[in-house]
Amino acid sequence: MGDPESTTLTETAMPTAVADHLTGRGVAPELQALVASVCEQRHLVSRVRGYVALSPAGGGYIVGYVHPQVLSLAMPPPRARKVASEHGWTVEADSGITSYLRVPAEDLRVEKNRTRVLDLFLQSVDWRAGGPHPVVAKTVDPDAPQPRLIPQCPVHFTAMPGGHCDSCDD
């Protein structure tokens, strides 16, 4: 198989399929190294669309989407907004259940950011591996006497307030 000292972090730390998906999509080396670091501590599986979607091995919801230059990391909306404001990052797809913190690859060149994002990534894997969340999401309208039930997408597990999934329409 070759000299083990000449193997890259990507080849040794990640399952081959995950590494191949990241390489095949032209993902930045900083993001590949981050995913490799996560794979040293948690087991991930991937699938490819226009991006690489990562999920906990053995089941669970999507942890994040890896684009060539950006990581979109799943987390609860209030946490995503807080972290984004602390670091100057952005939040997308705030469904009330799941938000995606967007971290540019270039920001991972700073050790402090890399350490923080690795910690957030591991927390997201644990959160998403916790098994299926309820089939419906409950949102509380302060003027409503009872919570309103909102269906979730069976593929992306995000709220579908209008009855359709925005991610499925990509």
PDB file of C-alpha atoms in Angstrom:
ATOM      1  CA  MET A   1       0.000   0.000   0.000  1.00  0.00           C
ATOM      2  CA  GLY A   2       2.983   2.315   0.141  1.00  0.00           C
ATOM      3  CA  ASP A   3       4.952   4.089   2.800  1.00  0.00           C
ATOM      4  CA  PRO A   4       2.638   4.912   5.755  1.00  0.00           C
ATOM      5  CA  GLU A   5       4.582   8.081   6.503  1.00  0.00           C
ATOM      6  CA  SER A   6       3.786   9.426   3.049  1.00  0.00           C
ATOM      7  CA  THR A   7       0.025   8.951   3.460  1.00  0.00           C
ATOM      8  CA  THR A   8      -2.004  12.107   3.865  1.00  0.00           C
ATOM      9  CA  LEU A   9      -4.301  12.863   6.771  1.00  0.00           C
ATOM     10  CA  THR A  10      -7.257  12.544   4.414  1.00  0.00           C
ATOM     11  CA  GLU A  11      -6.280   9.013   3.414  1.00  0.00           C
ATOM     12  CA  THR A  12      -5.696   7.753   6.951  1.00  0.00           C
ATOM     13  CA  ALA A  13      -8.392   9.476   9.018  1.00  0.00           C
ATOM     14  CA  MET A  14     -11.471   9.254   6.800  1.00  0.00           C
ATOM     15  CA  PRO A  15     -13.351   6.401   5.225  1.00  0.00           C
ATOM     16  CA  THR A  16     -12.332   6.165   1.585  1.00  0.00           C
ATOM     17  CA  ALA A  17     -15.816   7.080   0.324  1.00  0.00           C
ATOM     18  CA  VAL A  18     -15.897  10.296   2.369  1.00  0.00           C
ATOM     19  CA  ALA A  19     -12.389  11.272   1.204  1.00  0.00           C
ATOM     20  CA  ASP A  20     -13.287  10.475  -2.405  1.00  0.00           C
ATOM     21  CA  HIS A  21     -16.477  12.546  -2.214  1.00  0.00           C
ATOM     22  CA  LEU A  22     -14.632  15.551  -0.794  1.00  0.00           C
ATOM     23  CA  THR A  23     -11.839  15.298  -3.350  1.00  0.00           C
ATOM     24  CA  GLY A  24     -14.296  14.733  -6.197  1.00  0.00           C
ATOM     25  CA  ARG A  25     -16.161  17.927  -5.334  1.00  0.00           C
ATOM     26  CA  GLY A  26     -12.950  19.974  -5.139  1.00  0.00           C
ATOM     27  CA  VAL A  27     -13.330  20.715  -1.430  1.00  0.00           C
ATOM     28  CA  ALA A  28     -10.658  23.028   0.012  1.00  0.00           C
ATOM     29  CA  PRO A  29      -7.825  21.316   1.911  1.00  0.00           C
ATOM     30  CA  GLU A  30      -8.798  23.143   5.134  1.00  0.00           C
ATOM     31  CA  LEU A  31     -12.273  21.619   5.016  1.00  0.00           C
ATOM     32  CA  GLN A  32     -10.918  18.174   4.135  1.00  0.00           C
ATOM     33  CA  ALA A  33      -8.543  18.347   7.129  1.00  0.00           C
ATOM     34  CA  LEU A  34     -11.423  19.415   9.390  1.00  0.00           C
ATOM     35  CA  VAL A  35     -13.586  16.488   8.279  1.00  0.00           C
ATOM     36  CA  ALA A  36     -10.602  14.159   8.755  1.00  0.00           C
ATOM     37  CA  SER A  37     -10.214  15.454  12.330  1.00  0.00           C
ATOM     38  CA  VAL A  38     -13.890  14.791  12.990  1.00  0.00           C
ATOM     39  CA  CYS A  39     -13.557  11.286  11.514  1.00  0.00           C
ATOM     40  CA  GLU A  40     -10.771  10.544  14.003  1.00  0.00           C
ATOM     41  CA  GLN A  41     -13.352  10.926  16.787  1.00  0.00           C
ATOM     42  CA  ARG A  42     -16.716  10.108  15.180  1.00  0.00           C
ATOM     43  CA  HIS A  43     -17.854   7.856  12.344  1.00  0.00           C
ATOM     44  CA  LEU A  44     -19.374   9.695   9.378  1.00  0.00           C
ATOM     45  CA  VAL A  45     -20.906   8.662   6.092  1.00  0.00           C
ATOM     46  CA  SER A  46     -21.347  10.860   3.052  1.00  0.00           C
ATOM     47  CA  ARG A  47     -23.448  11.245  -0.046  1.00  0.00           C
ATOM     48  CA  VAL A  48     -22.983  13.565  -2.962  1.00  0.00           C
ATOM     49  CA  ARG A  49     -25.287  16.012  -4.688  1.00  0.00           C
ATOM     50  CA  GLY A  50     -23.935  19.427  -5.645  1.00  0.00           C
ATOM     51  CA  TYR A  51     -22.159  19.229  -2.296  1.00  0.00           C
ATOM     52  CA  VAL A  52     -21.072  16.508   0.116  1.00  0.00           C
ATOM     53  CA  ALA A  53     -23.666  15.765   2.808  1.00  0.00           C
ATOM     54  CA  LEU A  54     -22.278  14.229   6.002  1.00  0.00           C
ATOM     55  CA  SER A  55     -24.293  12.165   8.489  1.00  0.00           C
ATOM     56  CA  PRO A  56     -23.412  10.051  11.517  1.00  0.00           C
ATOM     57  CA  ALA A  57     -22.662   6.446  10.552  1.00  0.00           C
ATOM     58  CA  GLY A  58     -25.350   4.127  11.807  1.00  0.00           C
ATOM     59  CA  GLY A  59     -28.109   6.656  11.326  1.00  0.00           C
ATOM     60  CA  GLY A  60     -28.981  10.197  12.129  1.00  0.00           C
ATOM     61  CA  TYR A  61     -29.719  13.448  10.429  1.00  0.00           C
ATOM     62  CA  ILE A  62     -27.398  15.400   8.185  1.00  0.00           C
ATOM     63  CA  VAL A  63     -24.673  17.070  10.231  1.00  0.00           C
ATOM     64  CA  GLY A  64     -23.498  19.387   7.513  1.00  0.00           C
ATOM     65  CA  TYR A  65     -22.977  20.132   3.883  1.00  0.00           C
ATOM     66  CA  VAL A  66     -19.446  20.584   2.580  1.00  0.00           C
ATOM     67  CA  HIS A  67     -19.176  22.820  -0.461  1.00  0.00           C
ATOM     68  CA  PRO A  68     -15.835  23.515  -2.175  1.00  0.00           C
ATOM     69  CA  GLN A  69     -15.117  26.601  -0.037  1.00  0.00           C
ATOM     70  CA  VAL A  70     -17.755  26.555   2.738  1.00  0.00           C
ATOM     71  CA  LEU A  71     -18.981  24.257   5.504  1.00  0.00           C
ATOM     72  CA  SER A  72     -22.674  24.504   6.388  1.00  0.00           C
ATOM     73  CA  LEU A  73     -22.927  22.979   9.865  1.00  0.00           C
ATOM     74  CA  ALA A  74     -26.296  21.956  11.371  1.00  0.00           C
ATOM     75  CA  MET A  75     -27.156  23.249  14.813  1.00  0.00           C
ATOM     76  CA  PRO A  76     -30.094  24.582  16.792  1.00  0.00           C
ATOM     77  CA  PRO A  77     -31.069  28.064  15.526  1.00  0.00           C
ATOM     78  CA  PRO A  78     -30.292  30.092  18.669  1.00  0.00           C
ATOM     79  CA  ARG A  79     -26.846  28.521  18.936  1.00  0.00           C
ATOM     80  CA  ALA A  80     -26.126  29.077  15.239  1.00  0.00           C
ATOM     81  CA  ARG A  81     -27.068  32.751  15.508  1.00  0.00           C
ATOM     82  CA  LYS A  82     -24.926  33.213  18.633  1.00  0.00           C
ATOM     83  CA  VAL A  83     -21.842  31.552  17.128  1.00  0.00           C
ATOM     84  CA  ALA A  84     -22.302  33.440  13.846  1.00  0.00           C
ATOM     85  CA  SER A  85     -22.422  36.784  15.618  1.00  0.00           C
ATOM     86  CA  GLU A  86     -19.331  35.941  17.695  1.00  0.00           C
ATOM     87  CA  HIS A  87     -17.217  35.049  14.639  1.00  0.00           C
ATOM     88  CA  GLY A  88     -18.690  37.099  11.799  1.00  0.00           C
ATOM     89  CA  TRP A  89     -20.092  34.018  10.054  1.00  0.00           C
ATOM     90  CA  THR A  90     -23.567  33.692   8.569  1.00  0.00           C
ATOM     91  CA  VAL A  91     -26.570  31.462   9.174  1.00  0.00           C
ATOM     92  CA  GLU A  92     -28.762  29.966   6.479  1.00  0.00           C
ATOM     93  CA  ALA A  93     -31.929  27.892   6.332  1.00  0.00           C
ATOM     94  CA  ASP A  94     -33.167  28.878   9.775  1.00  0.00           C
ATOM     95  CA  SER A  95     -36.233  26.637   9.916  1.00  0.00           C
ATOM     96  CA  GLY A  96     -36.916  27.097  13.595  1.00  0.00           C
ATOM     97  CA  ILE A  97     -35.620  23.549  14.152  1.00  0.00           C
ATOM     98  CA  THR A  98     -32.277  23.494  12.396  1.00  0.00           C
ATOM     99  CA  SER A  99     -30.031  26.255  11.140  1.00  0.00           C
ATOM    100  CA  TYR A 100     -26.815  25.934   9.183  1.00  0.00           C
ATOM    101  CA  LEU A 101     -23.792  27.904  10.323  1.00  0.00           C
ATOM    102  CA  ARG A 102     -21.715  28.803   7.255  1.00  0.00           C
ATOM    103  CA  VAL A 103     -17.968  28.738   7.844  1.00  0.00           C
ATOM    104  CA  PRO A 104     -15.639  29.744   4.978  1.00  0.00           C
ATOM    105  CA  ALA A 105     -12.673  27.406   4.418  1.00  0.00           C
ATOM    106  CA  GLU A 106     -10.220  30.301   4.670  1.00  0.00           C
ATOM    107  CA  ASP A 107     -11.340  30.987   8.260  1.00  0.00           C
ATOM    108  CA  LEU A 108     -10.039  27.547   9.255  1.00  0.00           C
ATOM    109  CA  ARG A 109      -6.481  28.742   8.603  1.00  0.00           C
ATOM    110  CA  VAL A 110      -6.659  30.463  12.010  1.00  0.00           C
ATOM    111  CA  GLU A 111      -5.991  27.922  14.785  1.00  0.00           C
ATOM    112  CA  LYS A 112      -8.549  29.442  17.161  1.00  0.00           C
ATOM    113  CA  ASN A 113     -11.292  29.180  14.509  1.00  0.00           C
ATOM    114  CA  ARG A 114     -10.257  25.664  13.510  1.00  0.00           C
ATOM    115  CA  THR A 115     -10.415  24.483  17.132  1.00  0.00           C
ATOM    116  CA  ARG A 116     -13.813  26.141  17.660  1.00  0.00           C
ATOM    117  CA  VAL A 117     -15.317  24.706  14.470  1.00  0.00           C
ATOM    118  CA  LEU A 118     -13.969  21.217  15.259  1.00  0.00           C
ATOM    119  CA  ASP A 119     -15.686  21.403  18.652  1.00  0.00           C
ATOM    120  CA  LEU A 120     -18.933  22.645  17.064  1.00  0.00           C
ATOM    121  CA  PHE A 121     -18.742  19.928  14.397  1.00  0.00           C
ATOM    122  CA  LEU A 122     -18.351  17.181  17.026  1.00  0.00           C
ATOM    123  CA  GLN A 123     -21.278  18.600  18.992  1.00  0.00           C
ATOM    124  CA  SER A 124     -23.386  18.641  15.832  1.00  0.00           C
ATOM    125  CA  VAL A 125     -22.545  15.012  15.082  1.00  0.00           C
ATOM    126  CA  ASP A 126     -23.631  14.037  18.587  1.00  0.00           C
ATOM    127  CA  TRP A 127     -26.801  16.128  18.335  1.00  0.00           C
ATOM    128  CA  ARG A 128     -27.773  14.691  14.942  1.00  0.00           C
ATOM    129  CA  ALA A 129     -26.878  11.108  15.920  1.00  0.00           C
ATOM    130  CA  GLY A 130     -29.278  11.274  18.850  1.00  0.00           C
ATOM    131  CA  GLY A 131     -31.870   9.425  16.811  1.00  0.00           C
ATOM    132  CA  PRO A 132     -34.843  10.681  14.924  1.00  0.00           C
ATOM    133  CA  HIS A 133     -36.368  13.892  16.126  1.00  0.00           C
ATOM    134  CA  PRO A 134     -40.161  14.075  16.201  1.00  0.00           C
ATOM    135  CA  VAL A 135     -41.885  13.664  12.868  1.00  0.00           C
ATOM    136  CA  VAL A 136     -43.351  17.112  13.387  1.00  0.00           C
ATOM    137  CA  ALA A 137     -41.826  20.209  14.819  1.00  0.00           C
ATOM    138  CA  LYS A 138     -43.668  22.368  17.285  1.00  0.00           C
ATOM    139  CA  THR A 139     -43.389  26.109  17.133  1.00  0.00           C
ATOM    140  CA  VAL A 140     -44.836  28.390  19.702  1.00  0.00           C
ATOM    141  CA  ASP A 141     -46.662  31.455  18.506  1.00  0.00           C
ATOM    142  CA  PRO A 142     -47.037  33.769  21.497  1.00  0.00           C
ATOM    143  CA  ASP A 143     -50.570  34.640  20.344  1.00  0.00           C
ATOM    144  CA  ALA A 144     -51.659  31.021  19.785  1.00  0.00           C
ATOM    145  CA  PRO A 145     -53.260  29.059  22.612  1.00  0.00           C
ATOM    146  CA  GLN A 146     -51.448  25.867  21.519  1.00  0.00           C
ATOM    147  CA  PRO A 147     -48.241  25.079  19.615  1.00  0.00           C
ATOM    148  CA  ARG A 148     -48.609  24.703  15.861  1.00  0.00           C
ATOM    149  CA  LEU A 149     -47.373  21.454  14.323  1.00  0.00           C
ATOM    150  CA  ILE A 150     -45.081  21.786  11.316  1.00  0.00           C
ATOM    151  CA  PRO A 151     -44.165  18.720   9.225  1.00  0.00           C
ATOM    152  CA  GLN A 152     -40.497  17.904   8.671  1.00  0.00           C
ATOM    153  CA  CYS A 153     -38.835  16.798   5.441  1.00  0.00           C
ATOM    154  CA  PRO A 154     -38.138  13.044   5.659  1.00  0.00           C
ATOM    155  CA  VAL A 155     -34.874  13.538   3.730  1.00  0.00           C
ATOM    156  CA  HIS A 156     -33.351  16.703   5.243  1.00  0.00           C
ATOM    157  CA  PHE A 157     -35.237  16.816   8.564  1.00  0.00           C
ATOM    158  CA  THR A 158     -35.885  20.509   8.343  1.00  0.00           C
ATOM    159  CA  ALA A 159     -39.241  22.154   8.928  1.00  0.00           C
ATOM    160  CA  MET A 160     -41.598  22.473   5.963  1.00  0.00           C
ATOM    161  CA  PRO A 161     -43.812  25.391   7.030  1.00  0.00           C
ATOM    162  CA  GLY A 162     -45.245  25.726   3.520  1.00  0.00           C
ATOM    163  CA  GLY A 163     -45.598  21.977   3.036  1.00  0.00           C
ATOM    164  CA  HIS A 164     -42.468  21.555   0.886  1.00  0.00           C
ATOM    165  CA  CYS A 165     -38.744  21.264   1.561  1.00  0.00           C
ATOM    166  CA  ASP A 166     -36.528  24.000   0.179  1.00  0.00           C
ATOM    167  CA  SER A 167     -33.513  21.648   0.211  1.00  0.00           C
ATOM    168  CA  CYS A 168     -35.321  19.038  -1.910  1.00  0.00           C
ATOM    169  CA  ASP A 169     -35.920  21.734  -4.514  1.00  0.00           C
ATOM    170  CA  ASP A 170     -32.148  22.298  -5.006  1.00  0.00           C
TER     171      ASP A 170
END
